[in-house]
Each structure stands twice: as structure tokens, then as C-alpha cells.
Amino acid sequence: MARKLAVIGSGLMGSGIAQVSAQAGWDVVLRDVTDEALRRGTDAIRASYDKFVGKGTMEAHDADAALARITATTDLDAVADADLVIEAVFEKLEIKHEIFRALDALVRPDAVLASNTSAIPITKIAAATERPERVVGVHFFSPVPMMRLVELVRGYKTSDETLATAREFAESVGKTCIVVNRDVAGFVTTRLISALVVEATKLYESGVASAEDIDLACKLGFGHAMGPLATADLTGVDILLHATSNIYTESQDEKFAPPELMRRMVDAGDIGRKSGQGFYTY
Ligand SMILES: NC(=O)c1ccc[n+]([C@@H]2O[C@H](COP(=O)([O-])OP(=O)(O)OC[C@H]3O[C@@H](n4cnc5c(N)ncnc54)[C@H](O)[C@@H]3O)[C@@H](O)[C@H]2O)c1
């Protein structure tokens, strides 16, 4: 099985993907545009391994070996011999296009190019390459080492072989996959959480129930681990506004139209836990 992985972007998701892959025995090239970003990414990986070692769920020598399998670099040419490349940069189609165009010219023709996008249709990303059949969505969840799901997304031209490679990779790093057969904006997971958060926000905005009660309804009534408004605060109201706006623009489906309250919260900087204030105060 293919064993050399390249990860483009060493932010929250890219560093997490590099972390679990190196731990599973993959040789990883982690590429970002600045040394500063790479330092942040590798520091986060080291801190996470240290935590597992401290808890006794990972041996110190395994953590050292995993770290040694990660090469952090700003040099894109270093990814040329990868079997699989996963892109995890900002959620902007133009940036992803630029990267996929460069990767297509650089990596072996049989290599698979994957994106960790949470909402952009894979077909749109693949259009920047001459190998759309070898482009696939491999959508991890945050925090990557803890969340067991990977959403595999087929673009219009993604081949069965490419999907199988993506599944083999995701399972090799200990994840369970779901398959999205048509790359609708937001796929399955982002559509579900967006629809729930939009409706929860509308109920709260119009005074039907308090934030606490809306979240309790989902926790105690449906067995959700977390209510939708607390989830929005954790993920970032800004991130969810962006996601639901993208789905709405693409689908014109009214249920994804972002509520005014979400827009105003983002305008005011009340974007959730990271700002200290969202639907709740932290
Ligand atoms: N944050 C989440 O919970 C989450 C969950 C699932 C999927 N995603 C998706 O994963 C992707 C990355 O999200 P994130 O939260 O890790 O973002 P982030 O902002 O933490 O990191 C993005 C990284 O990409 C780097 N970058 C930008 N341009 C680059 C280039 N040309 N080459 C290499 N690196 C470049 C940046 O320097 C930064 O380090 C996005 O598409 C996002 O939608 C995010």
C-alpha cells in the first residue's frame, strides 16, 4: 500500500491529519507557505503526542518515531513523489485551484489528489487539474486525533479506484468512512449541521425558546452530545455562517439562508468560544 503522504497546509486540520498519519506509519511531508505556520503546526503535533504519552495511551518512543516521520517544509517540490496529497488550506476556491493546478503539474500522474474542504464541491476543485478522476474529498473533523469520522466525497469524475485509495488511507489512520456519492455543496455533514444551526438560530432569534432550552431539546430529546447553538459557538459562528452561505448560494434552498442574527453576531465579533462570546458567554 502507498505510504508517502503530502499534506498541504499545516493549520488546525493539516497538522491533525499529519499527526494521525505519521502515527499510523505514513511518511508525511507537511507543506505550508511560511516557517512560522509550520512551526505552529509541528508544535501542535508535538503537544498533542505529549498529551497522549502523559495519559499513557501512546509510548514515548512511538511519539518520537512518528515525529521523525514528518518533514515540515515550505518547498512545494518536496511533495513531488507523494502517493497521496491532501490539501487543507483556507476554504477559498481560488487558493485551492492554484494549489491543485501546481500539484497536477508536479506529482506523479497516478497519485491521488484529495481536499479536506468542508463544503466546496470536489468537481469544482478537480476542474483545475487534468486528472479529475484522481481527485476526491477526504473530509476530516476537528480535533482530528479524536473525531472518528471521515466523509469521502466523489466528484463528478472521481473513479472507483480513487475512492478506494482514499478509503484505504482513512481506514489506515483509524477512521470510519461515509461516502457522499454526489458532491452537493456542504456534502452530508455540513448540510446537516448547517440546517440544524440555522433552524436553532431562528427559534432563538424569534424568541420561541432560550439558547439553553434549544440545546437541551437536542441533548435530552435526541441524545446529541452537544446542542446546535453550543456547537456553533465551538466551531465558530463565522465558520458556520460561511458554510451555510456557500450552501445557500449554490443550492438556492431557503432552509440554508443565513438568519440575520448570525450575520450580526459575526459583524459584532461575537463568534463563539474563540472570542469569549457567542450564543453563550465564556
Ligand atoms: N476547522 C475545522 O473544524 C475544519 C473541519 C473540517 C474541514 N475543514 C477544512 O479544512 C481546510 C483547512 O482548515 P483549517 O481550519 O485547518 O484552516 P487553518 O486556517 O487553521 O489553516 C490553513 C493553513 O493553510 C496554509 N496555507 C494557505 N495557503 C497555502 C498554500 N498555498 N500552501 C500551503 N499552505 C497554505 C495557511 O498558512 C494555514 O496554515 C479548509 O478547507 C476547511 O474548510 C476545517
Coordinates of C-alpha atoms and ligand atoms in Angstrom, one line a residue, residues 7-15 17 31-34 37-38 40-41 73 76 87-92 95-96 98-99 115-120 138-144 190 235 239 242, ligand 1:
V7 CA -0.3 17.5 3.4
I8 CA -0.7 21.0 2.1
G9 CA -1.4 23.5 4.9
S10 CA -0.2 23.0 8.5
G11 CA -3.2 24.7 10.2
L12 CA -5.6 23.1 12.6
M13 CA -6.7 20.4 10.1
G14 CA -3.5 19.8 8.2
S15 CA -1.4 19.4 11.3
I17 CA -4.1 14.9 9.5
R31 CA 3.9 21.9 3.5
D32 CA 2.9 25.4 4.3
V33 CA 3.9 28.9 3.0
T34 CA 5.8 30.2 6.0
A37 CA 2.9 28.4 10.2
L38 CA 5.0 25.2 10.0
R40 CA 2.8 26.3 14.9
G41 CA 1.7 23.2 13.2
T73 CA 8.8 22.3 4.5
L76 CA 6.3 22.5 -2.8
E87 CA -4.9 19.8 0.7
A88 CA -6.1 21.5 3.9
V89 CA -5.6 25.3 3.2
F90 CA -8.1 28.1 3.6
E91 CA -11.7 27.5 2.4
K92 CA -11.3 29.6 -0.8
I95 CA -6.5 29.3 -3.4
K96 CA -7.4 25.6 -3.8
E98 CA -3.9 27.5 -7.5
I99 CA -2.7 24.6 -5.4
S115 CA -9.1 18.0 -0.5
N116 CA -10.2 18.4 3.1
T117 CA -12.8 21.0 2.1
S118 CA -15.9 21.1 4.3
A119 CA -18.2 22.5 1.7
I120 CA -16.8 23.2 -1.8
V138 CA -11.3 13.4 2.2
H139 CA -13.1 15.4 4.9
F140 CA -11.8 15.0 8.5
F141 CA -13.3 16.6 11.6
S142 CA -11.8 18.6 14.4
P143 CA -10.0 17.7 16.5
V144 CA -8.6 15.2 14.0
T190 CA -22.0 20.3 6.7
T235 CA -17.0 25.6 15.7
I239 CA -17.3 29.4 10.1
H242 CA -19.6 31.0 5.8
Ligands
LIG1 N1 -11.5 23.9 11.2 C1 -12.4 22.9 11.1 O1 -13.0 22.5 12.1 C2 -12.5 22.1 9.8 C3 -13.1 20.9 9.7 C4 -13.2 20.2 8.5 C5 -12.6 20.7 7.4 N2 -12.1 21.9 7.4 C6 -11.5 22.5 6.2 O2 -10.1 22.2 6.2 C7 -9.4 23.3 5.5 C8 -8.4 23.9 6.4 O3 -9.0 24.4 7.6 P1 -8.2 24.8 8.9 O4 -9.2 25.0 10.0 O5 -7.1 23.8 9.1 O6 -7.5 26.2 8.4 P2 -6.3 27.0 9.1 O7 -6.6 28.4 8.9 O8 -6.1 26.5 10.5 O9 -5.0 26.6 8.3 C9 -4.9 26.8 6.9 C10 -3.4 26.7 6.6 O10 -3.2 26.8 5.2 C11 -2.0 27.5 5.0 N3 -1.9 27.9 3.6 C12 -2.5 28.9 2.9 N4 -2.2 28.9 1.6 C13 -1.3 27.9 1.4 C14 -0.6 27.3 0.3 N5 -0.7 27.9 -0.9 N6 0.2 26.3 0.5 C15 0.3 25.7 1.7 N7 -0.3 26.1 2.8 C16 -1.1 27.2 2.7 C17 -2.0 28.6 6.0 O11 -0.8 29.2 6.2 C18 -2.6 27.9 7.2 O12 -1.5 27.4 8.0 C19 -10.5 24.2 5.0 O13 -10.8 23.9 3.7 C20 -11.6 24.0 5.9 O14 -12.9 24.3 5.4 C21 -11.9 22.6 8.6

